[in-house]
Amino acid sequence: MLNGIPLHWFLLVAAALFCLGLFGALARKNAIAVLMGVELMLNAVNINLLAFWRYVNPAGTGGLAFTAFVFIVAAAEAAVGLALIISVYRNTQSIDPEKLDQMKL
Amino acid sequence: MEVSQIVFLILTVTLLGAAALVVTTKNLFHAALYLIVSFFSVAGMYVLLEAGFFAAAQLLVYIGAISILFIFAVMLTRGTALITPLNSQAGAVGVMSAIMFAILAVFLWPAPIRLQEVILGGFRLLRGGTYGGEPWQFVPNNADTAAVVNNATLRLGAALGDFAQYGALLLLSGALLLVGVIGSIWVARERKIADTRADRSEAAADARHEAQLESEAEAREAAALPAGAHAASVEGQH
Amino acid sequence: MDNLALLTWLIPVPLFVAFGLMALMAYGGRLPKPTATAIAMTGVLAALVLALIVFASSLRLNLNKQPVGSSFPWLATGDTTFNIGVVVDPLNLPFVFMVSLACTLIFLYSTSYMANDPRYARFMTYLCLFAGSMLGLVVSDNLLTFFVFWELMGFCSYALIGFFYNKPSAFKAAVKAFMTTRIGDMFLMLGIVYLWSATGTLNFHAIMQNEDILEHLVHEPALIFGGLSAATVIGLLIFGGTVGKSAQWPLHVWLPDAMEGPTPVSAMIHAATMVSAGVLLSLRIFPLLNATLAHVPSGMGTAFNVIGFIGAMTALIGALIAVAQFDIKRVLAYSTISQLGFMVAAIGMGAYVAAAFHLLTHAFFKALLFLGSGSVIHGVEHGHHHLAHAAPAGHAEPTGHVVPADDHGHDAHDAHGTDGHDAPSEPEFDAQDMRNMGGLRTRMPVTFITFLIGGLALSGFPFITAGFWSKDEILGAAYQGLTEGQTLHTVIFAVLVFSATLTAFYTMRQIALTFFGVARTEAAANAAENPWQMTLPLGVLSFFALFAGLMNIPRQIPVIGTEWLGNLLEPTLEASIKVIGHEHAAVFSFVPMIVSIVIGLLGLSVGWLIYGAKPLAANQADPVEKLGGLFTFLNRRMLWDELYRAVFIMPLQWIADNYSRIVDKGIIDGILTGGYAIGGRFAGLLKSFDERVVTGTSNKVGEFFRDLGQSGRELQTGRVQEYLVSALIAAVVMLAFFLFIQ
């Protein structure tokens, strides 16, 4: 099925997706949008992992296991993050990361 | 142009387009929907990569759970109207991301390409050395790999169940999930009226309103009474 | 130390004790007059008794070989030691007697004279100190203690002359006295120091009776004026002290002004004590002066020439000015100056014994005259007040001669000044002006007799007065020198003869104006005799004025010619005579005696003719004024004060003023102010440097770090996304680094 698609295509796409996600995480005014960016980054990582697994060593399971764990962690992190956002929203009526700057000396 | 290539291109366009929209759109709900679209595209990529399990897992976990979560969160945090979607450092971040992508792109491009050659040749010239590293040897698509690929999920499951390999990690991640679930339930629980600021301010507003009504009533009553009783009632109020 | 020496030590002590006691009491509280009188009289009588005992006991001794006295080491100065002590030797034996007696009489007199003065106790206190100092000086055996008492007397004279300190003329006179004698004292001090350095001792006996020392001093050239011997220079320097204290020309100007003090003070200072101390000093160093003759081929040598010249000048000037004075005390003051000139001239002629003799007799009759004048003034004052109290409204009294602007003192008047007497509406009455007197012979007989005796003694009335014999001795020495062809003696003889004539003249003038004729003022007409405290001393002194001459009548006179004083004093010159090498025998002649008789009687007669035969009436001009310009010149005291003022005082004043103004305030203060300004400017520079550079730099450093911290702090915004941007940048950099460069 992968005839004609060189590895580096996948890698480039993953890189692009990663950079987009990065942009979103850093440049958005809404915390939920930040988390969306984070999800995109994690997806890009997964693509990368699976691409390398398929093209370099499909016989191994390391890549797959890694991907699995990324899935798990991403899900947990999304849940916890969103719960936090909701709690913050309830307390401060705002979920602008720029306004949440009390964690400093 | 192979079929896979066309599919890949379509998926790329969808993916990147949706992702771009996710990070730039003002309406958060639309962003969540675009996120779902991008997830779908990623699932498609997984299919292309002959990692069917993960494609399914993507659909179930990301689209089925996480996206719903996002939508819930968006719903629950209404009232956050944004004038602009991007903050003040968006420009710098955009530039930095672009630079990062450029670096990665240059690095990731396979060996013989004139641009890379030029750049790397320049580096080589600068450094007076050679570019270390070879292009990856990727496994060609043939029957042997198909066999391997086909029982990948099985092997994954075996590896995850095998404590000598990834079993412990699986358990740990389970614990992680548990903790995460409990924590998020706790953090996002319903609070009493006085606990949350929103509720608190509402409660305060209600209280003030009530007090005002009461004092008006008192004033009407006091006007109808003789002076002595009025003083007593005023004192009593204090 | 034998008893006699002990007694000698004790002679000044009662007076110092009295002084100390009264000073303490006066300081503590009021010292009542009776107490002061008691203490003072006790002190002086005790001193008198001791002095008489010592005198009487010492008469029998051979004082030249064995002087009574003792000394003890007082101050160790390196190799040598200062000894101080007391001595009764031939020279000061008579003075012990004379000084203590005169002081006692004056004390007694003062108790009555100053009785009405509110500051009586203070007066007696000073008087005790004065008398104690004089006695201490008389018995001193060394120049150091002599000088100490000398200075003490200088202070006392200042305090006593300026006793009526409220009067400007009085305190000015006190300062003048002190300052003028100070000039003399400066020379004296130099002389003492020189003597000490040349001989290593200041003991009179050790120097004056020691021919080795005298020899050494005579042959050694002086440190200054190298042509002279050390002895000459030392002698003249020490003589400088005499010039000051004994009011010799040119330092005579203080003595007349000292009449500002109360009369007893004048008597003490100008008769018995202070001026005597000056001559006594010269007598003390006479052997040294005498020894200078060793170098002299002819004549008397530099030292004696100078001394004789000064003495003669003084005698002449004093006598001339005395003729033209109207104040009774001024006449006596100038008379004193003149007589002191006689004594100093005698010293200058080498007539040691004559000088001592005249000093002793003069002390008696001059004290008598001063006390007598005080009595006169006191009496006239009383007459004046008696009148004023009797007819308080509108006196018809002719005021007589009034006080000119600033001239005469008013001591008796001031003595009454504070008894509530209202200020007279007429001009002040001068009780001391002889023109306001007259006819007091009948009103104040005792004073008259005693004053007459004193005056005759002063004039040298033949044979019966002491003054005759002492003055004759001086003239005799002068005549002898004249016959020997000595220029100095000849000049002195002429001058002294003239001065003696004048002396007799002005004395008779004084007596006639005061006592004879008719009273020229109501005050004189009402004058009264004084109490016994004043008249008794007059009597005692007149006794001595008559008979003191007996102590040294020339042996050529039968019966009374004992030459007691001469015999006493001459042996003290043995050492100096040995240095000279030859003795100068005294040749007696009757010529000077005849001359003295003639001039004495001549002067008295002329004075009587002019003033006694035709007594002056009230407001009649004094005949002496007929001399016109000469009279004015003499009346104005030969303008010596004006001369000194113009020559010395004004330039000094000018220098002082301008120095103060230009140098001190202008230059020095200017430099200092400039220095301050420069220093201030410099300090300002340093300050600005300190502020700007030093503080500024440290501030800048601090500010830099503060700003650094501030900007560092701004990194921590608390915003997650911004932290992530930093991480992103780092990641990009590291990525590029590790991917391409590594």
PDB file of C-alpha atoms in Angstrom, chain C residues 133-320:
ATOM      1  CA  SER C 133      56.912  93.826 100.214  1.00  0.00           C
ATOM      2  CA  MET C 134      59.156  96.731 101.085  1.00  0.00           C
ATOM      3  CA  LEU C 135      60.425  95.093 104.232  1.00  0.00           C
ATOM      4  CA  GLY C 136      60.980  91.899 102.319  1.00  0.00           C
ATOM      5  CA  LEU C 137      62.969  93.826  99.769  1.00  0.00           C
ATOM      6  CA  VAL C 138      65.055  95.517 102.415  1.00  0.00           C
ATOM      7  CA  VAL C 139      66.101  92.275 104.094  1.00  0.00           C
ATOM      8  CA  SER C 140      66.622  90.300 100.898  1.00  0.00           C
ATOM      9  CA  ASP C 141      70.096  88.966 100.446  1.00  0.00           C
ATOM     10  CA  ASN C 142      69.863  88.209  96.759  1.00  0.00           C
ATOM     11  CA  LEU C 143      68.701  89.928  93.649  1.00  0.00           C
ATOM     12  CA  LEU C 144      66.032  87.387  92.936  1.00  0.00           C
ATOM     13  CA  THR C 145      63.868  87.899  95.983  1.00  0.00           C
ATOM     14  CA  PHE C 146      64.747  91.592  95.826  1.00  0.00           C
ATOM     15  CA  PHE C 147      63.257  91.636  92.379  1.00  0.00           C
ATOM     16  CA  VAL C 148      60.210  89.641  93.436  1.00  0.00           C
ATOM     17  CA  PHE C 149      59.368  92.149  96.128  1.00  0.00           C
ATOM     18  CA  TRP C 150      60.232  94.960  93.759  1.00  0.00           C
ATOM     19  CA  GLU C 151      57.569  93.732  91.375  1.00  0.00           C
ATOM     20  CA  LEU C 152      55.106  93.209  94.202  1.00  0.00           C
ATOM     21  CA  MET C 153      55.568  96.811  95.156  1.00  0.00           C
ATOM     22  CA  GLY C 154      55.000  97.766  91.581  1.00  0.00           C
ATOM     23  CA  PHE C 155      51.680  96.029  91.676  1.00  0.00           C
ATOM     24  CA  CYS C 156      50.774  97.601  94.998  1.00  0.00           C
ATOM     25  CA  SER C 157      51.620 101.030  93.712  1.00  0.00           C
ATOM     26  CA  TYR C 158      49.333 100.385  90.770  1.00  0.00           C
ATOM     27  CA  ALA C 159      46.546  99.264  93.056  1.00  0.00           C
ATOM     28  CA  LEU C 160      47.002 102.155  95.452  1.00  0.00           C
ATOM     29  CA  ILE C 161      47.518 104.939  92.942  1.00  0.00           C
ATOM     30  CA  GLY C 162      44.423 103.775  91.172  1.00  0.00           C
ATOM     31  CA  PHE C 163      42.569 103.377  94.455  1.00  0.00           C
ATOM     32  CA  PHE C 164      39.862 105.815  93.408  1.00  0.00           C
ATOM     33  CA  TYR C 165      39.321 103.808  90.304  1.00  0.00           C
ATOM     34  CA  ASN C 166      36.137 105.580  89.399  1.00  0.00           C
ATOM     35  CA  LYS C 167      38.093 108.617  88.378  1.00  0.00           C
ATOM     36  CA  PRO C 168      39.592 108.279  84.929  1.00  0.00           C
ATOM     37  CA  SER C 169      42.593 110.333  85.945  1.00  0.00           C
ATOM     38  CA  ALA C 170      43.285 107.929  88.785  1.00  0.00           C
ATOM     39  CA  PHE C 171      43.313 104.710  86.885  1.00  0.00           C
ATOM     40  CA  LYS C 172      45.182 106.287  84.027  1.00  0.00           C
ATOM     41  CA  ALA C 173      47.801 107.409  86.484  1.00  0.00           C
ATOM     42  CA  ALA C 174      48.029 103.920  87.899  1.00  0.00           C
ATOM     43  CA  VAL C 175      48.570 102.423  84.496  1.00  0.00           C
ATOM     44  CA  LYS C 176      51.083 105.109  83.652  1.00  0.00           C
ATOM     45  CA  ALA C 177      53.013 104.409  86.829  1.00  0.00           C
ATOM     46  CA  PHE C 178      53.053 100.736  86.180  1.00  0.00           C
ATOM     47  CA  MET C 179      54.006 101.054  82.559  1.00  0.00           C
ATOM     48  CA  THR C 180      56.776 103.544  83.101  1.00  0.00           C
ATOM     49  CA  THR C 181      58.367 101.576  85.909  1.00  0.00           C
ATOM     50  CA  ARG C 182      58.005  98.523  83.746  1.00  0.00           C
ATOM     51  CA  ILE C 183      60.409  99.980  81.278  1.00  0.00           C
ATOM     52  CA  GLY C 184      62.924 100.286  84.049  1.00  0.00           C
ATOM     53  CA  ASP C 185      62.119  96.831  85.290  1.00  0.00           C
ATOM     54  CA  MET C 186      62.869  95.427  81.890  1.00  0.00           C
ATOM     55  CA  PHE C 187      66.389  96.737  82.066  1.00  0.00           C
ATOM     56  CA  LEU C 188      66.683  95.451  85.581  1.00  0.00           C
ATOM     57  CA  MET C 189      65.635  92.015  84.496  1.00  0.00           C
ATOM     58  CA  LEU C 190      68.177  92.002  81.729  1.00  0.00           C
ATOM     59  CA  GLY C 191      70.797  93.049  84.189  1.00  0.00           C
ATOM     60  CA  ILE C 192      69.854  90.297  86.605  1.00  0.00           C
ATOM     61  CA  VAL C 193      69.962  87.696  83.900  1.00  0.00           C
ATOM     62  CA  TYR C 194      73.290  88.924  82.635  1.00  0.00           C
ATOM     63  CA  LEU C 195      74.712  88.985  86.124  1.00  0.00           C
ATOM     64  CA  TRP C 196      73.478  85.484  86.790  1.00  0.00           C
ATOM     65  CA  SER C 197      74.931  84.172  83.607  1.00  0.00           C
ATOM     66  CA  ALA C 198      78.250  85.855  84.222  1.00  0.00           C
ATOM     67  CA  THR C 199      78.660  84.884  87.830  1.00  0.00           C
ATOM     68  CA  GLY C 200      76.312  82.020  88.582  1.00  0.00           C
ATOM     69  CA  THR C 201      74.940  83.651  91.698  1.00  0.00           C
ATOM     70  CA  LEU C 202      72.707  86.553  92.642  1.00  0.00           C
ATOM     71  CA  ASN C 203      73.659  86.847  96.265  1.00  0.00           C
ATOM     72  CA  PHE C 204      74.722  90.362  97.117  1.00  0.00           C
ATOM     73  CA  HIS C 205      77.379  89.367  99.526  1.00  0.00           C
ATOM     74  CA  ALA C 206      78.795  86.749  97.219  1.00  0.00           C
ATOM     75  CA  ILE C 207      79.187  89.185  94.371  1.00  0.00           C
ATOM     76  CA  MET C 208      79.816  92.534  95.950  1.00  0.00           C
ATOM     77  CA  GLN C 209      82.263  91.384  98.601  1.00  0.00           C
ATOM     78  CA  ASN C 210      84.103  89.021  96.352  1.00  0.00           C
ATOM     79  CA  GLU C 211      87.012  90.614  94.560  1.00  0.00           C
ATOM     80  CA  ASP C 212      87.521  87.662  92.262  1.00  0.00           C
ATOM     81  CA  ILE C 213      84.088  87.955  90.831  1.00  0.00           C
ATOM     82  CA  LEU C 214      84.335  91.718  90.619  1.00  0.00           C
ATOM     83  CA  GLU C 215      87.718  91.387  88.938  1.00  0.00           C
ATOM     84  CA  HIS C 216      86.299  88.942  86.462  1.00  0.00           C
ATOM     85  CA  LEU C 217      83.332  91.103  85.637  1.00  0.00           C
ATOM     86  CA  VAL C 218      85.444  94.185  85.249  1.00  0.00           C
ATOM     87  CA  HIS C 219      87.877  92.608  82.870  1.00  0.00           C
ATOM     88  CA  GLU C 220      85.434  90.717  80.784  1.00  0.00           C
ATOM     89  CA  PRO C 221      84.107  92.608  77.797  1.00  0.00           C
ATOM     90  CA  ALA C 222      80.390  92.983  77.664  1.00  0.00           C
ATOM     91  CA  LEU C 223      78.206  90.965  75.328  1.00  0.00           C
ATOM     92  CA  ILE C 224      76.869  94.129  73.800  1.00  0.00           C
ATOM     93  CA  PHE C 225      78.695  97.406  73.480  1.00  0.00           C
ATOM     94  CA  GLY C 226      81.932  95.456  73.336  1.00  0.00           C
ATOM     95  CA  GLY C 227      84.014  98.413  74.263  1.00  0.00           C
ATOM     96  CA  LEU C 228      82.623  98.336  77.767  1.00  0.00           C
ATOM     97  CA  SER C 229      83.234  95.862  80.481  1.00  0.00           C
ATOM     98  CA  ALA C 230      80.617  93.434  81.639  1.00  0.00           C
ATOM     99  CA  ALA C 231      80.514  95.172  84.981  1.00  0.00           C
ATOM    100  CA  THR C 232      79.632  98.467  83.341  1.00  0.00           C
ATOM    101  CA  VAL C 233      76.850  97.025  81.283  1.00  0.00           C
ATOM    102  CA  ILE C 234      75.423  95.013  84.142  1.00  0.00           C
ATOM    103  CA  GLY C 235      75.622  97.990  86.405  1.00  0.00           C
ATOM    104  CA  LEU C 236      73.885 100.246  83.924  1.00  0.00           C
ATOM    105  CA  LEU C 237      71.189  97.699  83.196  1.00  0.00           C
ATOM    106  CA  ILE C 238      70.438  97.297  86.836  1.00  0.00           C
ATOM    107  CA  PHE C 239      70.573 101.043  87.220  1.00  0.00           C
ATOM    108  CA  GLY C 240      67.798 101.096  84.651  1.00  0.00           C
ATOM    109  CA  GLY C 241      65.556  99.699  87.335  1.00  0.00           C
ATOM    110  CA  THR C 242      66.448 102.616  89.521  1.00  0.00           C
ATOM    111  CA  VAL C 243      65.652 105.044  86.733  1.00  0.00           C
ATOM    112  CA  GLY C 244      62.187 103.589  86.543  1.00  0.00           C
ATOM    113  CA  LYS C 245      61.335 103.064  90.153  1.00  0.00           C
ATOM    114  CA  SER C 246      62.996 106.211  91.466  1.00  0.00           C
ATOM    115  CA  ALA C 247      61.490 108.392  88.791  1.00  0.00           C
ATOM    116  CA  GLN C 248      64.722 109.597  87.276  1.00  0.00           C
ATOM    117  CA  TRP C 249      64.724 111.455  84.021  1.00  0.00           C
ATOM    118  CA  PRO C 250      63.620 110.230  81.488  1.00  0.00           C
ATOM    119  CA  LEU C 251      61.187 107.974  83.302  1.00  0.00           C
ATOM    120  CA  HIS C 252      60.090 110.575  85.819  1.00  0.00           C
ATOM    121  CA  VAL C 253      56.696 111.192  84.312  1.00  0.00           C
ATOM    122  CA  TRP C 254      54.774 108.739  86.425  1.00  0.00           C
ATOM    123  CA  LEU C 255      55.523 110.198  89.809  1.00  0.00           C
ATOM    124  CA  PRO C 256      53.559 113.450  89.651  1.00  0.00           C
ATOM    125  CA  ASP C 257      50.542 111.629  88.272  1.00  0.00           C
ATOM    126  CA  ALA C 258      50.783 109.213  91.155  1.00  0.00           C
ATOM    127  CA  MET C 259      49.461 112.012  93.314  1.00  0.00           C
ATOM    128  CA  GLU C 260      46.062 110.710  92.260  1.00  0.00           C
ATOM    129  CA  GLY C 261      46.413 108.206  95.013  1.00  0.00           C
ATOM    130  CA  PRO C 262      45.455 109.015  98.596  1.00  0.00           C
ATOM    131  CA  THR C 263      48.020 111.070 100.495  1.00  0.00           C
ATOM    132  CA  PRO C 264      49.285 108.274 102.739  1.00  0.00           C
ATOM    133  CA  VAL C 265      50.054 106.375  99.582  1.00  0.00           C
ATOM    134  CA  SER C 266      52.029 109.287  98.266  1.00  0.00           C
ATOM    135  CA  ALA C 267      53.914 109.396 101.502  1.00  0.00           C
ATOM    136  CA  MET C 268      54.680 105.728 101.374  1.00  0.00           C
ATOM    137  CA  ILE C 269      55.552 105.516  97.759  1.00  0.00           C
ATOM    138  CA  HIS C 270      57.349 108.745  97.260  1.00  0.00           C
ATOM    139  CA  ALA C 271      59.159 109.092 100.454  1.00  0.00           C
ATOM    140  CA  ALA C 272      59.744 106.060 102.485  1.00  0.00           C
ATOM    141  CA  THR C 273      59.492 103.045 100.348  1.00  0.00           C
ATOM    142  CA  MET C 274      59.208 102.664  96.646  1.00  0.00           C
ATOM    143  CA  VAL C 275      61.517 105.352  95.455  1.00  0.00           C
ATOM    144  CA  SER C 276      63.880 104.419  98.193  1.00  0.00           C
ATOM    145  CA  ALA C 277      63.908 100.907  96.861  1.00  0.00           C
ATOM    146  CA  GLY C 278      65.189 102.203  93.580  1.00  0.00           C
ATOM    147  CA  VAL C 279      68.091 104.024  95.119  1.00  0.00           C
ATOM    148  CA  LEU C 280      68.689 101.135  97.486  1.00  0.00           C
ATOM    149  CA  LEU C 281      69.137  98.905  94.487  1.00  0.00           C
ATOM    150  CA  SER C 282      71.829 101.122  93.090  1.00  0.00           C
ATOM    151  CA  LEU C 283      73.446 101.259  96.499  1.00  0.00           C
ATOM    152  CA  ARG C 284      73.394  97.499  96.635  1.00  0.00           C
ATOM    153  CA  ILE C 285      75.291  97.177  93.385  1.00  0.00           C
ATOM    154  CA  PHE C 286      77.545 100.096  94.146  1.00  0.00           C
ATOM    155  CA  PRO C 287      80.629  97.909  94.695  1.00  0.00           C
ATOM    156  CA  LEU C 288      80.172  96.586  91.199  1.00  0.00           C
ATOM    157  CA  LEU C 289      79.894 100.085  89.810  1.00  0.00           C
ATOM    158  CA  ASN C 290      82.805 101.186  91.872  1.00  0.00           C
ATOM    159  CA  ALA C 291      84.917  98.387  90.511  1.00  0.00           C
ATOM    160  CA  THR C 292      84.510  99.694  86.992  1.00  0.00           C
ATOM    161  CA  LEU C 293      86.904 102.468  87.965  1.00  0.00           C
ATOM    162  CA  ALA C 294      89.628  99.871  87.608  1.00  0.00           C
ATOM    163  CA  HIS C 295      89.615 100.305  83.888  1.00  0.00           C
ATOM    164  CA  VAL C 296      89.336 103.970  83.740  1.00  0.00           C
ATOM    165  CA  PRO C 297      92.507 106.044  83.226  1.00  0.00           C
ATOM    166  CA  SER C 298      90.858 109.312  84.153  1.00  0.00           C
ATOM    167  CA  GLY C 299      87.472 110.594  85.014  1.00  0.00           C
ATOM    168  CA  MET C 300      84.791 108.330  86.394  1.00  0.00           C
ATOM    169  CA  GLY C 301      84.185 105.877  83.633  1.00  0.00           C
ATOM    170  CA  THR C 302      81.122 105.269  81.549  1.00  0.00           C
ATOM    171  CA  ALA C 303      78.904 103.866  84.259  1.00  0.00           C
ATOM    172  CA  PHE C 304      79.357 106.707  86.685  1.00  0.00           C
ATOM    173  CA  ASN C 305      79.153 109.289  83.946  1.00  0.00           C
ATOM    174  CA  VAL C 306      75.797 108.050  82.830  1.00  0.00           C
ATOM    175  CA  ILE C 307      74.467 107.779  86.332  1.00  0.00           C
ATOM    176  CA  GLY C 308      75.768 111.176  87.339  1.00  0.00           C
ATOM    177  CA  PHE C 309      74.360 112.799  84.254  1.00  0.00           C
ATOM    178  CA  ILE C 310      70.947 111.325  84.780  1.00  0.00           C
ATOM    179  CA  GLY C 311      70.976 112.276  88.413  1.00  0.00           C
ATOM    180  CA  ALA C 312      71.945 115.848  87.715  1.00  0.00           C
ATOM    181  CA  MET C 313      69.359 116.217  84.967  1.00  0.00           C
ATOM    182  CA  THR C 314      66.682 114.854  87.222  1.00  0.00           C
ATOM    183  CA  ALA C 315      67.612 117.163  90.089  1.00  0.00           C
ATOM    184  CA  LEU C 316      67.466 120.184  87.852  1.00  0.00           C
ATOM    185  CA  ILE C 317      64.261 119.317  86.035  1.00  0.00           C
ATOM    186  CA  GLY C 318      62.471 118.445  89.244  1.00  0.00           C
ATOM    187  CA  ALA C 319      63.437 121.664  90.941  1.00  0.00           C
ATOM    188  CA  LEU C 320      62.521 123.837  87.984  1.00  0.00           C
TER     189      LEU C 320
END
